[in-house]
Amino acid sequence: MLRFALVGCAGAVVNTVALFALHRLLRVPLVVASAAAVELAVIHNYVLNDRWTFGMRALSLKRFGKFNASMLAGLAVNVLVLWALVHGGRHLVLANVVAIGVAFAVNYTSSALWVWHGTWGRNR
């Protein structure tokens, strides 16, 4: 789980650098730049998780598709939890921290049980 979290932190850096480069330096519209930055981070995170976290030898388009779907589900959970907590009277920052934690749990669980189910270390 620690490796998964470290990869996620590195992915946040990739996302931020890509967003800045695309939007501020290359003048790509914000929504397009953000979507591209997110997908670059997802690709980055998939490759590192596939190789380092879950110990696979070869990348798989099937796992990559599942990972993308898994991350989209985590994003939906994050937004819903944040919305519910803020509308329930919780402070925005506290709500965001909780939402990130819940989304991390969803992302890790879906990755471990669905994306890489039964493959951990098998191909090392």
Short mmCIF file of N, CA and C in Angstrom, two decimals:
data_model
loop_
_atom_site.label_atom_id
_atom_site.label_comp_id
_atom_site.label_asym_id
_atom_site.label_seq_id
_atom_site.Cartn_x
_atom_site.Cartn_y
_atom_site.Cartn_z
N MET A 1 0.82 -1.19 0.00
CA MET A 1 0.00 0.00 0.00
C MET A 1 0.87 1.26 0.00
N LEU A 2 2.02 1.19 0.68
CA LEU A 2 2.93 2.35 0.71
C LEU A 2 3.43 2.68 -0.69
N ARG A 3 3.80 1.67 -1.45
CA ARG A 3 4.26 1.92 -2.82
C ARG A 3 3.15 2.56 -3.65
N PHE A 4 1.93 2.09 -3.50
CA PHE A 4 0.79 2.65 -4.22
C PHE A 4 0.64 4.13 -3.86
N ALA A 5 0.76 4.45 -2.58
CA ALA A 5 0.64 5.84 -2.14
C ALA A 5 1.78 6.70 -2.68
N LEU A 6 2.99 6.17 -2.68
CA LEU A 6 4.13 6.93 -3.22
C LEU A 6 3.98 7.18 -4.71
N VAL A 7 3.50 6.19 -5.43
CA VAL A 7 3.24 6.37 -6.86
C VAL A 7 2.18 7.46 -7.05
N GLY A 8 1.15 7.44 -6.23
CA GLY A 8 0.11 8.47 -6.32
C GLY A 8 0.65 9.86 -6.07
N CYS A 9 1.55 10.00 -5.10
CA CYS A 9 2.17 11.30 -4.84
C CYS A 9 3.00 11.76 -6.03
N ALA A 10 3.77 10.85 -6.60
CA ALA A 10 4.56 11.19 -7.79
C ALA A 10 3.64 11.56 -8.94
N GLY A 11 2.51 10.87 -9.05
CA GLY A 11 1.54 11.19 -10.09
C GLY A 11 0.95 12.59 -9.93
N ALA A 12 0.78 13.02 -8.69
CA ALA A 12 0.30 14.39 -8.44
C ALA A 12 1.30 15.42 -8.96
N VAL A 13 2.58 15.11 -8.81
CA VAL A 13 3.63 16.00 -9.33
C VAL A 13 3.57 16.01 -10.86
N VAL A 14 3.45 14.84 -11.47
CA VAL A 14 3.34 14.76 -12.93
C VAL A 14 2.14 15.57 -13.42
N ASN A 15 1.01 15.40 -12.75
CA ASN A 15 -0.19 16.14 -13.12
C ASN A 15 0.04 17.64 -13.04
N THR A 16 0.63 18.11 -11.96
CA THR A 16 0.83 19.54 -11.75
C THR A 16 1.80 20.13 -12.77
N VAL A 17 2.91 19.44 -13.01
CA VAL A 17 3.90 19.92 -13.98
C VAL A 17 3.29 19.95 -15.38
N ALA A 18 2.57 18.88 -15.74
CA ALA A 18 1.95 18.83 -17.06
C ALA A 18 0.90 19.93 -17.22
N LEU A 19 0.08 20.12 -16.19
CA LEU A 19 -0.94 21.17 -16.24
C LEU A 19 -0.31 22.53 -16.45
N PHE A 20 0.73 22.83 -15.68
CA PHE A 20 1.41 24.12 -15.79
C PHE A 20 2.01 24.28 -17.19
N ALA A 21 2.70 23.26 -17.66
CA ALA A 21 3.35 23.34 -18.97
C ALA A 21 2.31 23.51 -20.10
N LEU A 22 1.27 22.72 -20.04
CA LEU A 22 0.27 22.78 -21.10
C LEU A 22 -0.51 24.09 -21.09
N HIS A 23 -0.96 24.48 -19.91
CA HIS A 23 -1.83 25.67 -19.83
C HIS A 23 -1.04 26.98 -19.84
N ARG A 24 -0.06 27.06 -18.99
CA ARG A 24 0.66 28.34 -18.85
C ARG A 24 1.70 28.56 -19.95
N LEU A 25 2.43 27.52 -20.30
CA LEU A 25 3.50 27.68 -21.27
C LEU A 25 3.03 27.51 -22.72
N LEU A 26 2.20 26.51 -22.94
CA LEU A 26 1.75 26.22 -24.31
C LEU A 26 0.38 26.81 -24.64
N ARG A 27 -0.26 27.43 -23.65
CA ARG A 27 -1.55 28.12 -23.82
C ARG A 27 -2.69 27.19 -24.27
N VAL A 28 -2.62 25.94 -23.86
CA VAL A 28 -3.72 25.01 -24.12
C VAL A 28 -4.87 25.42 -23.20
N PRO A 29 -6.11 25.43 -23.69
CA PRO A 29 -7.24 25.79 -22.83
C PRO A 29 -7.25 24.95 -21.54
N LEU A 30 -7.67 25.57 -20.45
CA LEU A 30 -7.58 24.95 -19.13
C LEU A 30 -8.23 23.57 -19.05
N VAL A 31 -9.44 23.42 -19.53
CA VAL A 31 -10.13 22.13 -19.41
C VAL A 31 -9.38 21.05 -20.20
N VAL A 32 -8.93 21.37 -21.39
CA VAL A 32 -8.17 20.42 -22.21
C VAL A 32 -6.84 20.10 -21.55
N ALA A 33 -6.16 21.13 -21.04
CA ALA A 33 -4.88 20.93 -20.36
C ALA A 33 -5.05 20.07 -19.12
N SER A 34 -6.11 20.31 -18.37
CA SER A 34 -6.35 19.53 -17.16
C SER A 34 -6.63 18.07 -17.50
N ALA A 35 -7.48 17.83 -18.49
CA ALA A 35 -7.79 16.45 -18.88
C ALA A 35 -6.52 15.73 -19.35
N ALA A 36 -5.70 16.41 -20.14
CA ALA A 36 -4.46 15.80 -20.62
C ALA A 36 -3.50 15.54 -19.46
N ALA A 37 -3.41 16.47 -18.53
CA ALA A 37 -2.52 16.30 -17.38
C ALA A 37 -2.96 15.13 -16.51
N VAL A 38 -4.25 15.00 -16.31
CA VAL A 38 -4.78 13.88 -15.53
C VAL A 38 -4.44 12.56 -16.22
N GLU A 39 -4.66 12.49 -17.52
CA GLU A 39 -4.38 11.24 -18.22
C GLU A 39 -2.88 10.92 -18.24
N LEU A 40 -2.03 11.93 -18.36
CA LEU A 40 -0.59 11.70 -18.25
C LEU A 40 -0.23 11.13 -16.88
N ALA A 41 -0.85 11.66 -15.84
CA ALA A 41 -0.60 11.14 -14.49
C ALA A 41 -1.12 9.71 -14.35
N VAL A 42 -2.27 9.42 -14.95
CA VAL A 42 -2.82 8.06 -14.90
C VAL A 42 -1.87 7.09 -15.60
N ILE A 43 -1.36 7.49 -16.76
CA ILE A 43 -0.40 6.64 -17.49
C ILE A 43 0.84 6.41 -16.64
N HIS A 44 1.37 7.48 -16.09
CA HIS A 44 2.54 7.40 -15.20
C HIS A 44 2.28 6.45 -14.04
N ASN A 45 1.15 6.64 -13.38
CA ASN A 45 0.82 5.82 -12.22
C ASN A 45 0.60 4.36 -12.60
N TYR A 46 -0.03 4.13 -13.75
CA TYR A 46 -0.24 2.76 -14.19
C TYR A 46 1.11 2.05 -14.40
N VAL A 47 2.00 2.69 -15.12
CA VAL A 47 3.30 2.06 -15.42
C VAL A 47 4.05 1.76 -14.13
N LEU A 48 4.14 2.73 -13.24
CA LEU A 48 4.88 2.50 -11.98
C LEU A 48 4.19 1.45 -11.11
N ASN A 49 2.88 1.52 -11.00
CA ASN A 49 2.18 0.52 -10.20
C ASN A 49 2.30 -0.87 -10.82
N ASP A 50 2.19 -0.95 -12.13
CA ASP A 50 2.28 -2.24 -12.80
C ASP A 50 3.64 -2.88 -12.56
N ARG A 51 4.69 -2.09 -12.69
CA ARG A 51 6.05 -2.63 -12.56
C ARG A 51 6.51 -2.72 -11.10
N TRP A 52 6.37 -1.64 -10.35
CA TRP A 52 6.97 -1.54 -9.03
C TRP A 52 6.05 -2.03 -7.92
N THR A 53 4.81 -1.55 -7.90
CA THR A 53 3.89 -1.90 -6.82
C THR A 53 3.42 -3.35 -6.92
N PHE A 54 3.04 -3.77 -8.13
CA PHE A 54 2.46 -5.10 -8.31
C PHE A 54 3.39 -6.09 -9.01
N GLY A 55 4.59 -5.65 -9.40
CA GLY A 55 5.63 -6.55 -9.88
C GLY A 55 5.39 -7.25 -11.20
N MET A 56 4.74 -6.59 -12.13
CA MET A 56 4.49 -7.21 -13.43
C MET A 56 5.69 -6.99 -14.35
N ARG A 57 5.92 -7.94 -15.24
CA ARG A 57 7.03 -7.82 -16.20
C ARG A 57 6.62 -7.08 -17.46
N ALA A 58 5.40 -7.27 -17.88
CA ALA A 58 4.94 -6.68 -19.13
C ALA A 58 3.68 -5.87 -18.89
N LEU A 59 3.60 -4.70 -19.53
CA LEU A 59 2.41 -3.87 -19.43
C LEU A 59 1.27 -4.54 -20.20
N SER A 60 0.05 -4.23 -19.81
CA SER A 60 -1.13 -4.84 -20.41
C SER A 60 -2.17 -3.76 -20.71
N LEU A 61 -2.65 -3.74 -21.94
CA LEU A 61 -3.71 -2.80 -22.29
C LEU A 61 -4.98 -3.07 -21.49
N LYS A 62 -5.26 -4.34 -21.22
CA LYS A 62 -6.44 -4.69 -20.43
C LYS A 62 -6.33 -4.11 -19.02
N ARG A 63 -5.17 -4.31 -18.37
CA ARG A 63 -4.99 -3.73 -17.03
C ARG A 63 -5.02 -2.21 -17.08
N PHE A 64 -4.43 -1.63 -18.13
CA PHE A 64 -4.43 -0.18 -18.26
C PHE A 64 -5.86 0.35 -18.37
N GLY A 65 -6.70 -0.31 -19.16
CA GLY A 65 -8.11 0.09 -19.26
C GLY A 65 -8.83 -0.02 -17.93
N LYS A 66 -8.58 -1.12 -17.22
CA LYS A 66 -9.19 -1.30 -15.90
C LYS A 66 -8.70 -0.24 -14.92
N PHE A 67 -7.40 0.08 -14.99
CA PHE A 67 -6.84 1.10 -14.10
C PHE A 67 -7.48 2.46 -14.38
N ASN A 68 -7.64 2.81 -15.64
CA ASN A 68 -8.30 4.06 -15.99
C ASN A 68 -9.72 4.10 -15.43
N ALA A 69 -10.46 3.03 -15.60
CA ALA A 69 -11.83 2.96 -15.07
C ALA A 69 -11.83 3.07 -13.55
N SER A 70 -10.87 2.40 -12.93
CA SER A 70 -10.75 2.42 -11.48
C SER A 70 -10.48 3.85 -10.98
N MET A 71 -9.60 4.56 -11.65
CA MET A 71 -9.27 5.92 -11.24
C MET A 71 -10.47 6.86 -11.44
N LEU A 72 -11.24 6.62 -12.49
CA LEU A 72 -12.45 7.42 -12.71
C LEU A 72 -13.46 7.18 -11.59
N ALA A 73 -13.58 5.94 -11.16
CA ALA A 73 -14.47 5.63 -10.03
C ALA A 73 -13.98 6.32 -8.76
N GLY A 74 -12.67 6.31 -8.54
CA GLY A 74 -12.11 7.00 -7.38
C GLY A 74 -12.37 8.49 -7.41
N LEU A 75 -12.28 9.08 -8.60
CA LEU A 75 -12.57 10.50 -8.76
C LEU A 75 -14.03 10.78 -8.41
N ALA A 76 -14.93 9.94 -8.88
CA ALA A 76 -16.36 10.12 -8.58
C ALA A 76 -16.61 10.03 -7.07
N VAL A 77 -15.97 9.08 -6.42
CA VAL A 77 -16.11 8.94 -4.96
C VAL A 77 -15.58 10.18 -4.26
N ASN A 78 -14.42 10.66 -4.70
CA ASN A 78 -13.83 11.85 -4.11
C ASN A 78 -14.78 13.03 -4.19
N VAL A 79 -15.33 13.28 -5.35
CA VAL A 79 -16.23 14.42 -5.55
C VAL A 79 -17.50 14.26 -4.72
N LEU A 80 -18.07 13.07 -4.70
CA LEU A 80 -19.30 12.85 -3.94
C LEU A 80 -19.09 13.00 -2.43
N VAL A 81 -18.00 12.45 -1.92
CA VAL A 81 -17.72 12.58 -0.48
C VAL A 81 -17.47 14.04 -0.13
N LEU A 82 -16.68 14.73 -0.94
CA LEU A 82 -16.42 16.15 -0.71
C LEU A 82 -17.72 16.95 -0.69
N TRP A 83 -18.55 16.73 -1.70
CA TRP A 83 -19.81 17.45 -1.78
C TRP A 83 -20.68 17.18 -0.56
N ALA A 84 -20.80 15.91 -0.19
CA ALA A 84 -21.66 15.55 0.94
C ALA A 84 -21.16 16.17 2.24
N LEU A 85 -19.86 16.12 2.46
CA LEU A 85 -19.32 16.67 3.71
C LEU A 85 -19.45 18.19 3.76
N VAL A 86 -19.15 18.87 2.68
CA VAL A 86 -19.27 20.33 2.66
C VAL A 86 -20.73 20.75 2.83
N HIS A 87 -21.63 20.07 2.14
CA HIS A 87 -23.05 20.40 2.29
C HIS A 87 -23.61 19.94 3.63
N GLY A 88 -22.88 19.08 4.32
CA GLY A 88 -23.27 18.67 5.66
C GLY A 88 -22.68 19.57 6.74
N GLY A 89 -21.98 20.62 6.32
CA GLY A 89 -21.47 21.60 7.27
C GLY A 89 -20.01 21.45 7.65
N ARG A 90 -19.30 20.53 7.06
CA ARG A 90 -17.88 20.35 7.37
C ARG A 90 -17.04 21.40 6.64
N HIS A 91 -15.91 21.76 7.23
CA HIS A 91 -14.99 22.71 6.62
C HIS A 91 -14.43 22.11 5.33
N LEU A 92 -14.24 22.96 4.33
CA LEU A 92 -13.78 22.52 3.01
C LEU A 92 -12.48 21.72 3.06
N VAL A 93 -11.50 22.21 3.80
CA VAL A 93 -10.20 21.53 3.84
C VAL A 93 -10.32 20.17 4.52
N LEU A 94 -11.03 20.11 5.64
CA LEU A 94 -11.25 18.84 6.32
C LEU A 94 -12.00 17.88 5.41
N ALA A 95 -13.04 18.39 4.76
CA ALA A 95 -13.83 17.56 3.84
C ALA A 95 -12.96 17.03 2.71
N ASN A 96 -12.07 17.86 2.19
CA ASN A 96 -11.19 17.43 1.11
C ASN A 96 -10.21 16.35 1.57
N VAL A 97 -9.66 16.50 2.75
CA VAL A 97 -8.73 15.49 3.28
C VAL A 97 -9.46 14.16 3.45
N VAL A 98 -10.65 14.19 3.99
CA VAL A 98 -11.44 12.97 4.16
C VAL A 98 -11.77 12.36 2.79
N ALA A 99 -12.18 13.19 1.85
CA ALA A 99 -12.53 12.72 0.51
C ALA A 99 -11.33 12.08 -0.17
N ILE A 100 -10.17 12.68 -0.03
CA ILE A 100 -8.95 12.10 -0.61
C ILE A 100 -8.66 10.75 0.03
N GLY A 101 -8.82 10.65 1.33
CA GLY A 101 -8.58 9.39 2.02
C GLY A 101 -9.54 8.29 1.57
N VAL A 102 -10.80 8.64 1.43
CA VAL A 102 -11.79 7.66 0.98
C VAL A 102 -11.49 7.25 -0.47
N ALA A 103 -11.18 8.21 -1.32
CA ALA A 103 -10.87 7.90 -2.71
C ALA A 103 -9.61 7.05 -2.82
N PHE A 104 -8.61 7.32 -1.97
CA PHE A 104 -7.40 6.49 -1.97
C PHE A 104 -7.76 5.05 -1.63
N ALA A 105 -8.59 4.87 -0.62
CA ALA A 105 -9.01 3.51 -0.23
C ALA A 105 -9.73 2.82 -1.38
N VAL A 106 -10.60 3.54 -2.07
CA VAL A 106 -11.32 2.97 -3.22
C VAL A 106 -10.33 2.63 -4.33
N ASN A 107 -9.43 3.56 -4.63
CA ASN A 107 -8.45 3.33 -5.70
C ASN A 107 -7.54 2.14 -5.40
N TYR A 108 -7.04 2.07 -4.18
CA TYR A 108 -6.15 0.97 -3.83
C TYR A 108 -6.91 -0.36 -3.86
N THR A 109 -8.09 -0.37 -3.27
CA THR A 109 -8.87 -1.61 -3.22
C THR A 109 -9.24 -2.09 -4.62
N SER A 110 -9.70 -1.18 -5.46
CA SER A 110 -10.07 -1.59 -6.82
C SER A 110 -8.85 -2.03 -7.61
N SER A 111 -7.72 -1.40 -7.38
CA SER A 111 -6.49 -1.81 -8.06
C SER A 111 -6.05 -3.19 -7.59
N ALA A 112 -6.04 -3.39 -6.29
CA ALA A 112 -5.57 -4.66 -5.74
C ALA A 112 -6.52 -5.82 -6.05
N LEU A 113 -7.82 -5.56 -5.99
CA LEU A 113 -8.78 -6.65 -6.16
C LEU A 113 -9.29 -6.84 -7.59
N TRP A 114 -9.22 -5.79 -8.41
CA TRP A 114 -9.78 -5.90 -9.75
C TRP A 114 -8.71 -5.75 -10.83
N VAL A 115 -7.93 -4.67 -10.78
CA VAL A 115 -6.95 -4.42 -11.85
C VAL A 115 -5.85 -5.46 -11.83
N TRP A 116 -5.25 -5.70 -10.67
CA TRP A 116 -4.13 -6.64 -10.56
C TRP A 116 -4.51 -7.90 -9.78
N HIS A 117 -5.77 -8.21 -9.67
CA HIS A 117 -6.23 -9.37 -8.92
C HIS A 117 -5.49 -10.64 -9.33
N GLY A 118 -4.90 -11.28 -8.35
CA GLY A 118 -4.26 -12.56 -8.59
C GLY A 118 -2.96 -12.51 -9.35
N THR A 119 -2.44 -11.29 -9.61
CA THR A 119 -1.22 -11.20 -10.41
C THR A 119 -0.01 -10.74 -9.62
N TRP A 120 -0.19 -10.40 -8.36
CA TRP A 120 0.89 -9.81 -7.56
C TRP A 120 2.10 -10.71 -7.55
N GLY A 121 3.20 -10.22 -8.07
CA GLY A 121 4.45 -10.93 -8.00
C GLY A 121 4.52 -12.18 -8.85
N ARG A 122 3.43 -12.54 -9.50
CA ARG A 122 3.40 -13.76 -10.30
C ARG A 122 4.39 -13.69 -11.46
N ASN A 123 4.59 -12.51 -11.99
CA ASN A 123 5.44 -12.36 -13.17
C ASN A 123 6.81 -11.78 -12.84
N ARG A 124 7.22 -11.84 -11.61
CA ARG A 124 8.55 -11.31 -11.23
C ARG A 124 9.64 -12.23 -11.67
#
